[in-house]
Amino acid sequence: MRDADFFRRWMVATTAAVERESDRLTELDSPIGDADHGSNLLRGFTAVRAALNKDTPATPGGVLLLAGRTLISTVGGASGPLYGTLLRRAGKDLGDAAEVSDEDLRQALDAAVGAVASLGGAAPGDKTMLDALLPGIAALGTSYRAAADAADGGALATVPMQAHKGRASYLGERSIGHQDPGATSSALLLGALADVADGVL
Ligand code: ADP
Ligand code: MG
């Protein structure tokens, strides 16, 4: 079973990964975006870590709700409301249980990625964060590491795609040949989950 501290460590590990990779995320957002994805997520997750240090929610659901709310209020770009919705919806699904099972988390993330798809209107293959989140969350039934690896593969698979949603879609065919920044950060989120679950962090 996973308690609030596990979820807090997941968010802190994600913040550390975003700190490490922020320049790269911004570089990926240069040719097909407006070069702010790294700084957007750095601002958002730094605020998430600060909020969790201040508030210390007692439940897994409480941690994810606070993280999601914080991302929505601090990130101006498209990714803020999308990641905020992912975490808030998952947090809502987990309710006020003090501990949740891996299967509870899998189901909550499955519902949450559906909420991201309805909010953003993107489909698989549109070259968005969904192209990493969907295969990643589908592999959660196998293991957290399998989910992280599938999300990494999903992010790489966005390179030959043409973007049909978000800023990158304005470029039409010129969006082809670049890795999507949001898919890349989604792989970081699931990588951090695997590190925390495996006890690496
Ligand atoms: P902005 O595009 O507003 O500058 P960011 O640079 O922070 O915001 O985030 C860009 C990322 O957001 C994209 O790489 C893509 O993965 C994701 N994204 C953008 N629009 C959508 C959408 N409609 N559905 C899903 N993901 C999206
Ligand atoms: Mg951007």
Coordinates of C-alpha atoms and ligand atoms in Angstrom, one line a residue:
M1 CA 0.0 0.0 0.0
R2 CA 1.1 3.6 -0.7
D3 CA 0.7 6.4 1.8
A4 CA 0.8 10.2 1.5
D5 CA 4.6 10.2 2.0
F6 CA 5.0 8.0 -1.1
F7 CA 3.0 10.5 -3.2
R8 CA 4.9 13.5 -1.7
R9 CA 8.2 11.8 -2.6
W10 CA 6.9 11.2 -6.1
M11 CA 6.2 14.9 -6.5
V12 CA 9.6 15.9 -5.0
A13 CA 11.4 13.4 -7.3
T14 CA 9.5 14.9 -10.3
T15 CA 10.6 18.4 -9.2
A16 CA 14.2 17.2 -9.1
A17 CA 13.9 15.6 -12.6
V18 CA 12.4 18.8 -13.9
E19 CA 15.3 20.8 -12.3
R20 CA 17.8 18.5 -14.0
E21 CA 16.1 18.5 -17.4
S22 CA 14.6 22.0 -17.6
D23 CA 17.1 23.3 -20.1
R24 CA 16.5 20.3 -22.4
L25 CA 12.7 20.7 -22.1
T26 CA 13.1 24.3 -23.1
E27 CA 15.4 23.4 -26.0
L28 CA 12.9 20.9 -27.3
D29 CA 10.2 23.6 -27.1
S30 CA 12.3 26.0 -29.2
P31 CA 11.9 24.6 -32.8
I32 CA 8.2 23.6 -32.4
G33 CA 7.0 25.9 -29.6
D34 CA 7.9 29.1 -27.7
A35 CA 10.9 27.8 -25.7
D36 CA 9.2 27.9 -22.3
H37 CA 8.3 24.3 -21.4
G38 CA 11.3 23.8 -19.0
S39 CA 10.8 27.1 -17.3
N40 CA 7.0 26.6 -17.1
L41 CA 7.4 23.2 -15.3
L42 CA 10.3 24.4 -13.2
R43 CA 8.1 27.2 -11.8
G44 CA 5.2 24.9 -11.4
F45 CA 6.9 22.0 -9.7
T46 CA 9.1 24.2 -7.5
A47 CA 5.8 25.7 -6.2
V48 CA 4.4 22.2 -5.8
R49 CA 7.3 21.2 -3.6
A50 CA 7.0 24.3 -1.6
A51 CA 3.2 23.8 -1.1
L52 CA 3.7 20.2 0.0
N53 CA 6.4 21.3 2.5
K54 CA 4.1 23.9 3.9
D55 CA 0.8 21.9 4.0
T56 CA 1.8 18.2 4.3
P57 CA -1.6 16.6 3.2
A58 CA -2.4 13.4 5.1
T59 CA -3.7 11.4 2.2
P60 CA -2.5 10.4 -1.3
G61 CA -5.5 12.1 -2.8
G62 CA -4.7 15.3 -0.8
V63 CA -1.1 15.4 -2.1
L64 CA -2.2 15.0 -5.7
L65 CA -5.1 17.6 -5.4
L66 CA -2.7 20.1 -3.9
A67 CA 0.0 19.4 -6.5
G68 CA -2.6 19.7 -9.4
R69 CA -4.1 22.9 -8.0
T70 CA -0.6 24.5 -7.6
L71 CA 0.3 23.6 -11.2
I72 CA -2.9 25.2 -12.5
S73 CA -2.3 28.4 -10.6
T74 CA 1.4 28.8 -11.3
V75 CA 2.0 27.6 -14.9
G76 CA 0.8 29.9 -17.6
G77 CA 1.4 27.6 -20.6
A78 CA -0.9 24.9 -21.9
S79 CA 1.0 22.3 -19.9
G80 CA -0.1 23.8 -16.5
P81 CA -3.8 23.1 -16.8
L82 CA -3.2 19.8 -18.5
Y83 CA -0.8 18.4 -15.9
G84 CA -2.9 20.1 -13.2
T85 CA -6.0 18.2 -14.5
L86 CA -4.0 14.9 -14.6
L87 CA -3.0 15.2 -10.9
R88 CA -6.2 16.7 -9.6
R89 CA -8.4 14.1 -11.3
A90 CA -6.2 11.3 -10.0
G91 CA -6.3 12.8 -6.6
K92 CA -10.1 13.1 -6.7
D93 CA -10.4 9.4 -7.7
L94 CA -8.2 8.4 -4.8
G95 CA -10.5 10.1 -2.4
D96 CA -9.6 10.4 1.3
A97 CA -8.1 7.0 1.8
A98 CA -5.0 7.1 4.0
E99 CA -3.3 4.4 1.9
V100 CA -4.0 3.2 -1.7
S101 CA -3.0 0.2 -3.6
D102 CA -1.0 0.1 -6.8
E103 CA -4.2 -0.9 -8.6
D104 CA -6.0 2.1 -7.1
L105 CA -3.3 4.3 -8.5
R106 CA -3.3 2.6 -11.9
Q107 CA -7.1 3.1 -12.2
A108 CA -6.9 6.7 -11.0
L109 CA -4.2 7.6 -13.5
D110 CA -6.2 5.8 -16.3
A111 CA -9.2 8.0 -15.5
A112 CA -6.9 11.1 -15.2
V113 CA -5.3 10.7 -18.6
G114 CA -8.9 10.5 -20.0
A115 CA -9.6 13.9 -18.4
V116 CA -6.5 15.3 -20.0
A117 CA -7.6 14.0 -23.4
S118 CA -11.1 15.6 -23.0
L119 CA -9.6 18.9 -21.8
G120 CA -7.0 19.2 -24.6
G121 CA -9.0 17.4 -27.3
A122 CA -5.9 15.5 -28.4
A123 CA -5.8 12.0 -29.8
P124 CA -3.0 9.5 -29.8
G125 CA -0.5 10.4 -32.6
D126 CA -1.2 14.1 -32.3
K127 CA 2.4 14.6 -30.9
T128 CA 1.4 15.7 -27.4
M129 CA 2.0 14.6 -23.8
L130 CA -0.7 11.9 -24.4
D131 CA 1.7 10.0 -26.6
A132 CA 3.9 9.3 -23.6
L133 CA 1.2 9.2 -20.9
L134 CA -1.1 6.7 -22.7
P135 CA 1.5 4.0 -23.3
G136 CA 3.1 4.7 -19.9
I137 CA -0.1 4.3 -18.0
A138 CA -1.1 1.3 -20.1
A139 CA 2.1 -0.4 -18.9
L140 CA 1.4 0.3 -15.2
G141 CA -0.3 -3.1 -14.9
T142 CA 3.2 -4.6 -15.6
S143 CA 5.3 -2.5 -13.3
Y144 CA 6.3 1.1 -12.5
R145 CA 9.6 0.6 -14.4
A146 CA 7.7 -0.8 -17.4
A147 CA 5.5 2.3 -17.4
A148 CA 8.5 4.6 -17.3
D149 CA 10.2 2.8 -20.2
A150 CA 7.0 2.8 -22.2
A151 CA 6.6 6.6 -21.6
D152 CA 10.2 7.1 -22.7
G153 CA 9.5 5.1 -25.9
G154 CA 6.3 7.1 -26.4
A155 CA 8.2 10.4 -26.2
L156 CA 10.8 9.2 -28.7
A157 CA 8.0 8.0 -31.0
T158 CA 6.8 11.6 -31.2
V159 CA 9.8 12.6 -33.4
P160 CA 8.3 11.5 -36.8
M161 CA 4.8 12.7 -35.9
Q162 CA 3.2 15.8 -37.2
A163 CA 1.6 17.9 -34.4
H164 CA -2.2 18.4 -34.5
K165 CA -2.7 20.1 -31.2
G166 CA -1.0 22.9 -29.3
R167 CA 1.4 25.5 -30.5
A168 CA 3.5 22.9 -32.5
S169 CA 0.5 22.3 -34.8
Y170 CA 0.8 25.8 -36.2
L171 CA 4.0 24.6 -37.9
G172 CA 2.2 21.9 -39.9
E173 CA 4.6 19.5 -41.5
R174 CA 7.6 21.5 -40.1
S175 CA 6.7 20.0 -36.7
I176 CA 8.0 16.6 -38.1
G177 CA 11.4 15.5 -36.9
H178 CA 11.4 17.1 -33.4
Q179 CA 10.6 15.4 -30.1
D180 CA 7.6 16.8 -28.3
P181 CA 8.5 18.6 -25.1
G182 CA 5.4 17.7 -23.2
A183 CA 5.7 14.0 -24.0
T184 CA 9.3 14.2 -22.8
S185 CA 8.3 15.8 -19.4
S186 CA 5.5 13.1 -19.1
A187 CA 8.2 10.5 -19.3
L188 CA 10.0 12.3 -16.4
L189 CA 6.9 12.2 -14.3
L190 CA 6.5 8.4 -14.8
G191 CA 10.3 7.9 -14.4
A192 CA 10.2 9.7 -11.0
L193 CA 7.3 7.4 -10.0
A194 CA 9.3 4.3 -10.9
D195 CA 12.4 5.6 -9.0
V196 CA 10.3 6.2 -5.9
A197 CA 8.5 2.9 -6.2
D198 CA 11.8 1.0 -6.7
G199 CA 13.3 2.8 -3.7
V200 CA 15.9 4.5 -5.8
L201 CA 14.8 7.8 -4.4
Ligands
ADP1 P1 2.7 26.3 -24.3 O1 2.5 25.4 -25.5 O2 1.5 27.0 -23.9 O3 3.9 27.1 -24.4 P2 4.2 24.4 -22.7 O4 5.4 24.8 -23.6 O5 4.4 24.4 -21.3 O6 2.9 25.3 -23.1 O7 3.7 22.9 -23.1 C1 3.7 22.4 -24.4 C2 3.3 21.0 -24.4 O8 2.0 20.8 -24.0 C3 3.4 20.3 -25.7 O9 4.7 19.8 -26.0 C4 2.4 19.2 -25.7 O10 2.9 18.0 -25.2 C5 1.4 19.7 -24.6 N1 0.1 20.1 -25.2 C6 -0.2 21.3 -25.8 N2 -1.4 21.3 -26.2 C7 -2.0 20.1 -25.8 C8 -3.3 19.5 -26.0 N3 -4.3 20.1 -26.5 N4 -3.4 18.2 -25.4 C9 -2.4 17.6 -24.8 N5 -1.2 18.1 -24.7 C10 -1.0 19.3 -25.2
MG2 MG 5.8 26.4 -24.7

